[in-house]
Amino acid sequence: MKITSGSISGNSTLVGESRDSATEFHVRTRPDTLQSKKGTLGDEMACASNYFALVAKPNWRLLQYRVDMSPDIDHTGVRKALLYHHKATLPKFMFDGTVLFTTTRLNPNDAPIVLTSTREHDKATVTITIKLVGEVQPTDYHYMQFFNIVLRSAMEKMQLELIRRNYYDPKASITLGQYKLELWPGYVTSIRQHESQILLCCEISHKILRTDTVLDQIEEVHKRTGGAGSFHASVEKALLGAIVITRYNNKTYRIDEIDWNKHPTDEFEGRNNEKMSYQKYYTERYNRSIRDPKQPLIVSMPKVRDERGGVSGPIYLIPELCNMTGLSEEQRANFQLMKALGDYTRQDPKKRCETLKKFSERINTNQEIQTELTAWNLQFSRDLEQFRARILPPEVILGSGSSKATYQLENADWGTCFRKWNSFSVQSCTKWAVVCASRDEAATKEFITSLTKVAPSLGMTMNKPKMFPLPDNRPASYIQALDRVIECNPSIVMVVVPNNKGDHYAAVKKKCCLEKPVPSQVVTATVLSKPKGLMSVATKVAVQMNCKLGGEPWAVKIPLTDTMVIGYDTYHDTSQKGRSVGAVVASMNSTFTKYLSVANLHTNPAQELNDNMCPAIAKALRKYAEINGNLPARIIMYRDGVGDGQIPYVMEHEIAAIQNCFRAAGLTDDQLLFTYIIVSKRINTRFFKMGGKPSNPPSGTIVDDVVTLPERYDFFLVSQSVRQGTVNPTSYNVIKDTSGLKPNHLQKLTYKLTHLYYNWPGTVRVPAPCQYAHKLAFLVGESLHKEPSEQLEQVLYYL
């Protein structure tokens, strides 16, 4: 039998979380009025996913017993030891100090069982009474916690190392010597009640460990700054917030601060109040010698979990003994390195299925794990969970007049149609300017020739621009030139910067988005200097310039009237810790091709709601009414940037605040159709198209059963096509829905909206308004650090 249950809103929690967080872990967000969340559109397809079913013996049940001891004993460790004396006579059980769980009845007539044990330190006799409380219901938090513990125990028996929340296999490590990197393959696992059975999700993961230490990083900064005044600040900028691993115990820590006044030779108080230097401690405890006695110490604040475990106060670490994890910006920019990494980390569906099968073999052939599972009367299925998915038909891409384009099911990309295309609407580019360093002038002129050649094939008129060559390429020279250029009142400015490394981009954007608002197009000279593919770059830039001027390159048919779609996303500001950017992007017309974009900065959720999100939505409603002569009758909001743990907050506060904002604008609850959908990209679910060798499901694949969650109105959509690796589906969780739209309509609308992101002639991973909101929040958080000017709000100036 497969473990099943009725409708579940049970609370599974990651082991190690507190009970309070557990109770709210699986909030029921499925609207009570919903009959069925399954759609029917599209062609069926055989599909597998990275889930394994948990199979149990018939009539399997989990029983809960209460354990009392007389005399009363407070110490959990002692209580456990006293009960474990009887391990041989009791069936397999789990005991946390007060509650005992087992899958076998202890007494056929359910009468209490009385046992006796002798306490070690005073040889007193302790009477243990075990009473049946009852059967644990699948909706109970303990039910899922039990399976999480069983899973964790199985993972540990596979001799895997737990790093943060995932298990890795150091024995199978891959060394990339020339890049000073080591890769540990591993698994991200979770176990949860799905539509009709309990499923184990297993995603392949890789931990990237660097062979360089934190001290190496500090020394590198010292070389760069020559130890000048900015040395401390530069080190802190490079290291604060980074995650490091101490290889002597494979634990990870976050660098919260650097204590320049403490050194390895300093002493601290040991266990028995004896003084001991850090240097001596590491030599004796871990047999590690420290070569640099003058290095500062790293400070890491304990995590909540560690505090519960009794760790108080900051943890001091030695930079020389800490290895960096993850990749530095420099490493990410190294194409060869990323390609070498990708060969291991980006597995295609066939390879990924093989790796998952190996995982299942490991669990099912490991004797220790099997003995334990048999004692619990459980078994994991050997095969990936299979079901039917549906594929929505490709959309027709519309230009103006008779311009139309289609795409192949396998590759949702229509970039080739721009050789002859009439854009859905165009803005002519008659008066514009170009700023570039004089050494890039020749390449720039050639590029402008290409631009003026491709513009007519997109239906655009593009006159010759006014050129402003600069004597050098210092950011300051660009700023001075821009002041002169913007005085001439051009409709758009193109700026050619030397490369994407320096501060040029941010300087140009600050000037053109904050101080003197004008649409700007930044191009790097490195791209222009490559003659190969210049025409396709020119086409992309022309499409982008058309958008920034207020044009619409293409559209798809969306038969909804009086509807506004809002996208919202957040991004953490890089210049100031604790500050985030929220961006609202709302559609203004019936084809969902014109938007109003507003970005704000905030430091906490309450401020985000009351000072940013709601005023931005109110502004969008006013603008919509001004353009269309009426308020929208239907609003659909796609909300990105919400983790599972924030869902209760969203339900209790955010939706209520947004609805108040609608009421204030004059939209009453009974006349407004409102849908609120949480969009999640960072998920561990993967799908494989079956029938023949496993392959990626095509763009437009919908999954709304089996692996979805019973407490949610949710579905998965694969909207983009990938050339390498396995495609990532996106999860959509409908939390509020008074729209009367059927699941078919919402799924189809969501897919249509993934076609309207104008920076890419293909489908993207999330609906276009979300992608625009992300792009805007990214620009503000990464380069501007201030709210952009209102003058550009109605064009997609941030593309």
Coordinates of C-alpha atoms in Angstrom, one line a residue, residues 254-642:
R254 CA 28.8 33.1 8.2
I255 CA 31.3 35.9 8.6
D256 CA 29.5 38.5 10.6
E257 CA 32.4 40.7 11.5
I258 CA 36.2 40.8 11.6
D259 CA 37.9 41.5 14.9
W260 CA 41.2 43.3 14.0
N261 CA 42.2 43.5 17.6
K262 CA 42.1 39.8 18.4
H263 CA 44.8 37.3 17.2
P264 CA 45.5 33.5 17.4
T265 CA 47.9 34.2 20.3
D266 CA 45.1 35.7 22.4
E267 CA 43.7 33.5 25.2
F268 CA 40.2 32.4 26.0
E269 CA 38.7 30.6 29.0
G270 CA 38.5 26.8 28.4
R271 CA 36.1 24.3 29.9
N272 CA 37.5 24.2 33.5
N273 CA 38.1 28.0 33.6
E274 CA 41.7 27.4 32.4
K275 CA 43.2 30.0 30.0
M276 CA 44.3 28.8 26.6
S277 CA 45.5 30.5 23.4
Y278 CA 43.6 29.8 20.2
Q279 CA 46.8 28.6 18.7
K280 CA 47.3 26.0 21.4
Y281 CA 43.6 24.9 21.3
Y282 CA 43.7 24.1 17.6
T283 CA 47.0 22.3 17.8
E284 CA 45.8 20.1 20.7
R285 CA 42.2 19.5 19.6
Y286 CA 42.5 19.3 15.8
N287 CA 46.2 18.9 15.3
R288 CA 46.3 22.1 13.1
S289 CA 49.2 24.4 13.4
I290 CA 48.8 28.1 12.6
R291 CA 51.6 29.8 10.7
D292 CA 50.5 33.5 11.0
P293 CA 50.1 34.6 14.6
K294 CA 49.3 38.2 13.6
Q295 CA 46.1 37.5 11.6
P296 CA 42.8 39.0 12.9
L297 CA 40.0 36.7 14.0
I298 CA 36.7 36.1 12.3
V299 CA 33.5 36.5 14.3
S300 CA 30.4 34.4 13.6
M301 CA 27.2 34.9 15.5
P302 CA 25.5 31.6 16.5
K303 CA 22.5 30.5 14.5
V304 CA 19.1 30.3 16.4
R305 CA 19.5 26.5 16.3
D306 CA 23.0 26.7 17.9
E307 CA 21.7 29.0 20.6
R308 CA 19.0 26.4 21.4
G309 CA 21.8 23.9 21.6
G310 CA 23.5 26.0 24.3
V311 CA 26.0 28.0 22.3
S312 CA 26.0 31.6 23.5
G313 CA 28.0 34.6 22.4
P314 CA 30.1 35.0 19.3
I315 CA 32.2 32.2 17.8
Y316 CA 35.8 33.2 17.0
L317 CA 37.4 31.5 14.0
I318 CA 41.0 31.6 12.6
P319 CA 41.0 32.8 8.9
E320 CA 43.8 30.4 8.0
L321 CA 41.7 27.4 9.0
C322 CA 38.6 28.6 7.2
N323 CA 38.0 27.8 3.5
M324 CA 35.8 29.9 1.3
T325 CA 32.7 28.3 -0.2
G326 CA 30.8 29.3 -3.3
L327 CA 32.2 31.2 -6.2
S328 CA 33.7 34.7 -6.2
E329 CA 32.6 37.3 -8.8
E330 CA 35.9 36.8 -10.6
Q331 CA 35.5 33.0 -10.8
R332 CA 31.9 33.5 -12.1
A333 CA 33.3 35.7 -14.9
N334 CA 35.9 33.0 -15.9
F335 CA 34.2 31.2 -18.8
Q336 CA 36.6 28.2 -18.8
L337 CA 36.0 27.6 -15.1
M338 CA 32.2 27.8 -15.4
K339 CA 32.3 25.4 -18.3
A340 CA 34.4 22.9 -16.4
L341 CA 32.0 23.2 -13.5
G342 CA 28.9 22.9 -15.7
D343 CA 30.2 19.6 -17.0
Y344 CA 29.5 18.2 -13.5
T345 CA 26.7 20.3 -12.2
R346 CA 24.5 20.7 -15.2
Q347 CA 23.2 17.2 -15.8
D348 CA 20.9 16.5 -18.7
P349 CA 17.7 14.6 -18.0
K350 CA 19.3 11.2 -19.0
K351 CA 22.3 11.7 -16.7
R352 CA 20.1 13.1 -13.9
C353 CA 17.7 10.1 -14.0
E354 CA 20.7 7.8 -13.8
T355 CA 22.0 9.7 -10.7
L356 CA 18.6 9.5 -9.1
K357 CA 18.4 5.8 -9.8
K358 CA 21.8 5.4 -8.1
F359 CA 20.4 7.2 -5.1
S360 CA 17.4 4.9 -4.9
E361 CA 19.7 1.8 -5.3
R362 CA 21.9 3.1 -2.4
I363 CA 18.9 3.4 -0.1
N364 CA 17.4 0.1 -1.2
T365 CA 20.5 -2.0 -1.0
N366 CA 22.1 -0.6 2.1
Q367 CA 21.6 -3.3 4.7
E368 CA 21.5 -1.0 7.7
I369 CA 18.9 1.2 6.1
Q370 CA 16.8 -1.7 5.0
T371 CA 16.9 -3.3 8.5
E372 CA 15.6 0.0 10.0
L373 CA 12.9 0.5 7.4
T374 CA 11.7 -3.1 7.8
A375 CA 11.5 -2.5 11.5
W376 CA 9.2 0.5 10.8
N377 CA 7.3 -1.6 8.2
L378 CA 8.3 0.9 5.5
Q379 CA 9.9 0.8 2.1
F380 CA 10.9 3.4 -0.5
S381 CA 9.9 2.8 -4.1
R382 CA 12.8 2.0 -6.4
D383 CA 11.3 3.9 -9.3
L384 CA 10.8 7.6 -10.1
E385 CA 7.1 8.7 -9.6
Q386 CA 5.4 8.7 -13.0
F387 CA 2.1 10.4 -14.2
R388 CA 0.5 12.3 -17.1
A389 CA 1.4 15.9 -17.7
R390 CA -0.2 18.2 -20.3
I391 CA 1.4 20.4 -23.0
L392 CA -0.2 23.7 -23.9
P393 CA -0.1 24.5 -27.6
P394 CA 2.5 27.1 -28.8
E395 CA 1.3 30.7 -29.0
V396 CA 1.1 32.8 -32.2
I397 CA 3.4 35.9 -31.8
L398 CA 1.7 39.0 -33.2
G399 CA 3.3 42.1 -34.8
S400 CA 1.3 44.9 -36.5
G401 CA -0.6 44.3 -39.7
S402 CA 0.0 40.8 -41.0
S403 CA 3.2 40.2 -39.1
K404 CA 3.0 36.8 -37.3
A405 CA 5.5 34.3 -36.0
T406 CA 5.3 30.8 -34.5
Y407 CA 7.9 28.6 -32.8
Q408 CA 8.7 24.9 -32.5
L409 CA 7.4 23.1 -29.4
E410 CA 11.0 22.0 -28.5
N411 CA 12.4 25.5 -28.7
A412 CA 10.3 28.5 -27.7
D413 CA 12.3 31.2 -29.5
W414 CA 11.3 33.5 -32.3
G415 CA 14.4 35.6 -32.7
T416 CA 14.8 34.6 -36.4
C417 CA 11.6 36.3 -37.4
F418 CA 13.0 39.8 -36.9
R419 CA 14.7 39.8 -40.3
K420 CA 11.3 41.0 -41.6
W421 CA 9.0 42.1 -38.8
N422 CA 6.5 44.9 -38.2
S423 CA 6.6 45.7 -34.5
F424 CA 3.3 45.7 -32.7
S425 CA 3.9 49.4 -32.2
V426 CA 7.0 51.6 -32.8
Q427 CA 8.4 54.9 -31.6
S428 CA 10.6 56.6 -34.1
C429 CA 14.1 57.4 -33.0
T430 CA 14.8 60.7 -34.8
K431 CA 16.7 62.8 -32.3
W432 CA 19.2 60.8 -30.3
A433 CA 22.8 60.9 -29.2
V434 CA 25.8 58.6 -28.7
V435 CA 28.6 59.0 -26.1
C436 CA 31.8 56.9 -26.4
A437 CA 35.5 57.1 -25.7
S438 CA 37.3 58.3 -28.9
R439 CA 39.3 55.0 -29.0
D440 CA 36.0 53.1 -29.4
E441 CA 34.7 55.6 -32.0
A442 CA 35.4 53.5 -35.1
A443 CA 33.7 50.4 -33.7
T444 CA 30.7 52.5 -32.5
K445 CA 30.2 54.1 -35.9
E446 CA 30.2 50.7 -37.5
F447 CA 27.6 49.5 -35.0
I448 CA 25.4 52.5 -35.7
T449 CA 25.5 51.6 -39.4
S450 CA 24.3 48.1 -38.5
L451 CA 21.6 49.6 -36.2
T452 CA 20.2 51.9 -39.0
K453 CA 20.3 48.8 -41.3
V454 CA 18.2 46.6 -39.0
A455 CA 15.8 49.3 -37.8
P456 CA 13.6 49.3 -40.9
S457 CA 13.2 45.5 -40.8
L458 CA 11.6 46.0 -37.3
G459 CA 9.3 48.8 -38.7
M460 CA 11.4 51.5 -37.0
T461 CA 12.7 54.8 -38.3
M462 CA 16.1 55.6 -37.1
N463 CA 18.0 58.8 -38.0
K464 CA 21.7 59.3 -37.7
P465 CA 22.6 60.2 -34.1
K466 CA 24.8 63.1 -32.8
M467 CA 28.2 61.7 -31.7
F468 CA 29.9 62.9 -28.6
P469 CA 33.5 61.4 -28.5
L470 CA 35.4 61.6 -25.2
P471 CA 39.1 62.1 -24.8
D472 CA 39.4 59.3 -22.2
N473 CA 37.2 56.7 -20.6
R474 CA 37.1 57.8 -16.9
P475 CA 33.5 57.6 -15.4
A476 CA 33.8 61.4 -14.6
S477 CA 34.3 62.2 -18.3
Y478 CA 31.1 60.3 -19.2
I479 CA 29.1 62.2 -16.5
Q480 CA 30.3 65.6 -17.8
A481 CA 29.5 64.7 -21.4
L482 CA 26.0 63.4 -20.4
D483 CA 25.2 66.7 -18.8
R484 CA 25.9 68.4 -22.1
V485 CA 24.1 65.8 -24.1
I486 CA 20.9 65.8 -22.1
E487 CA 20.6 69.6 -22.4
C488 CA 20.0 69.0 -26.2
N489 CA 16.9 67.1 -25.2
P490 CA 17.4 63.8 -27.1
S491 CA 14.7 61.1 -27.0
I492 CA 17.3 58.4 -26.0
V493 CA 21.1 58.4 -25.3
M494 CA 23.4 55.5 -26.2
V495 CA 26.5 55.2 -24.1
V496 CA 29.4 52.9 -25.0
V497 CA 31.3 52.0 -21.9
P498 CA 34.7 50.1 -22.0
N499 CA 33.6 46.9 -20.2
N500 CA 31.1 45.7 -17.6
K501 CA 33.7 45.6 -14.8
G502 CA 34.0 49.3 -13.6
D503 CA 31.6 51.9 -12.3
H504 CA 30.7 53.3 -15.6
Y505 CA 27.3 51.5 -15.9
A506 CA 26.2 52.7 -12.4
A507 CA 27.4 56.2 -13.0
V508 CA 25.5 56.5 -16.3
K509 CA 22.3 54.9 -14.9
K510 CA 22.4 57.2 -11.8
K511 CA 22.6 60.2 -14.1
C512 CA 19.9 59.0 -16.6
C513 CA 17.4 57.5 -14.1
L514 CA 17.8 59.8 -11.1
E515 CA 19.3 63.2 -11.8
K516 CA 18.3 64.0 -15.4
P517 CA 15.7 61.4 -16.5
V518 CA 16.1 60.2 -20.1
P519 CA 16.0 56.7 -21.6
S520 CA 19.5 55.3 -21.9
Q521 CA 21.0 52.4 -23.7
V522 CA 24.4 51.2 -22.4
V523 CA 26.6 49.0 -24.7
T524 CA 30.0 47.6 -23.9
A525 CA 32.9 48.2 -26.3
T526 CA 34.0 44.5 -25.8
V527 CA 30.7 43.5 -27.5
L528 CA 31.2 46.0 -30.4
S529 CA 34.7 44.9 -31.1
K530 CA 33.6 41.4 -32.1
P531 CA 32.5 41.7 -35.7
K532 CA 30.9 38.2 -35.6
G533 CA 27.2 38.4 -34.7
L534 CA 27.1 42.2 -34.8
M535 CA 23.9 42.3 -36.8
S536 CA 22.1 40.1 -34.2
V537 CA 23.4 42.4 -31.4
A538 CA 22.1 45.4 -33.4
T539 CA 18.7 43.7 -33.7
K540 CA 18.5 43.1 -30.0
V541 CA 19.6 46.6 -29.2
A542 CA 17.1 48.1 -31.6
V543 CA 14.2 46.1 -30.0
Q544 CA 15.4 47.3 -26.6
M545 CA 15.6 50.9 -27.7
N546 CA 12.1 50.7 -29.1
C547 CA 10.8 49.5 -25.7
K548 CA 12.7 52.2 -23.8
L549 CA 11.0 54.8 -26.1
G550 CA 7.6 53.3 -25.3
G551 CA 7.2 50.9 -28.3
E552 CA 5.8 47.3 -28.2
P553 CA 7.8 44.8 -30.2
W554 CA 5.3 42.0 -30.2
A555 CA 2.1 40.7 -28.5
V556 CA 0.1 37.5 -28.0
K557 CA -3.6 37.1 -28.1
I558 CA -5.1 37.4 -24.5
P559 CA -8.9 37.5 -24.6
L560 CA -9.4 39.2 -21.1
T561 CA -11.0 42.7 -20.9
D562 CA -10.7 45.3 -18.2
T563 CA -7.9 43.3 -16.6
M564 CA -4.7 44.5 -14.9
V565 CA -1.8 42.2 -14.2
I566 CA 0.7 43.1 -11.5
G567 CA 4.1 41.7 -11.0
Y568 CA 6.0 42.2 -7.8
D569 CA 9.6 41.1 -6.9
T570 CA 12.2 42.1 -4.3
Y571 CA 16.0 42.4 -4.4
H572 CA 18.4 43.1 -1.6
D573 CA 20.3 46.3 -1.9
T574 CA 24.1 45.6 -2.2
S575 CA 25.2 48.9 -0.7
Q576 CA 23.4 48.7 2.6
K577 CA 22.7 45.6 4.7
G578 CA 19.1 45.1 5.7
R579 CA 17.7 47.3 2.9
S580 CA 15.7 45.8 0.1
V581 CA 14.1 47.0 -3.1
G582 CA 10.5 46.2 -4.0
A583 CA 9.3 46.7 -7.6
V584 CA 5.7 46.8 -8.8
V585 CA 5.1 46.5 -12.5
A586 CA 1.4 46.8 -13.6
S587 CA -0.1 46.4 -17.1
M588 CA -1.9 49.5 -18.5
N589 CA -3.6 48.2 -21.6
S590 CA -5.7 45.2 -22.9
T591 CA -2.8 43.5 -24.7
F592 CA -0.6 43.6 -21.5
T593 CA 2.2 45.2 -23.5
K594 CA 2.4 48.6 -21.8
Y595 CA 3.4 48.9 -18.1
L596 CA 3.7 51.3 -15.2
S597 CA 6.9 50.5 -13.2
V598 CA 7.5 51.8 -9.6
A599 CA 10.4 50.8 -7.3
N600 CA 10.9 51.6 -3.6
L601 CA 13.4 50.8 -0.9
H602 CA 12.4 49.4 2.5
T603 CA 14.0 48.0 5.6
N604 CA 11.2 45.8 7.1
P605 CA 8.0 43.9 5.9
A606 CA 5.6 46.4 7.5
Q607 CA 7.3 49.3 5.7
E608 CA 7.4 47.4 2.5
L609 CA 3.6 47.0 2.6
N610 CA 2.4 50.3 3.9
D611 CA 5.0 52.7 2.4
N612 CA 5.8 50.9 -0.8
M613 CA 3.7 48.2 -2.3
C614 CA 0.3 49.7 -1.5
P615 CA 1.1 53.3 -2.7
A616 CA 2.6 51.9 -5.9
I617 CA -0.6 49.8 -6.5
A618 CA -2.7 52.9 -5.8
K619 CA -0.7 54.9 -8.3
A620 CA -1.0 52.1 -10.9
L621 CA -4.8 52.1 -10.5
R622 CA -5.0 55.9 -10.9
K623 CA -2.9 55.7 -14.0
Y624 CA -4.9 52.9 -15.4
A625 CA -8.2 54.9 -14.9
E626 CA -6.5 57.9 -16.5
I627 CA -5.5 56.0 -19.6
N628 CA -8.6 53.7 -20.0
G629 CA -11.3 55.9 -18.6
N630 CA -12.3 53.3 -16.0
L631 CA -10.7 51.1 -13.2
P632 CA -10.0 47.5 -14.0
A633 CA -12.7 44.9 -13.2
R634 CA -10.2 42.2 -12.6
I635 CA -6.7 42.2 -11.0
I636 CA -4.3 39.3 -11.2
M637 CA -1.2 39.7 -9.1
Y638 CA 1.9 37.5 -9.5
R639 CA 4.1 37.8 -6.4
D640 CA 7.7 36.7 -6.6
G641 CA 10.2 36.7 -3.8
V642 CA 8.2 34.9 -1.1

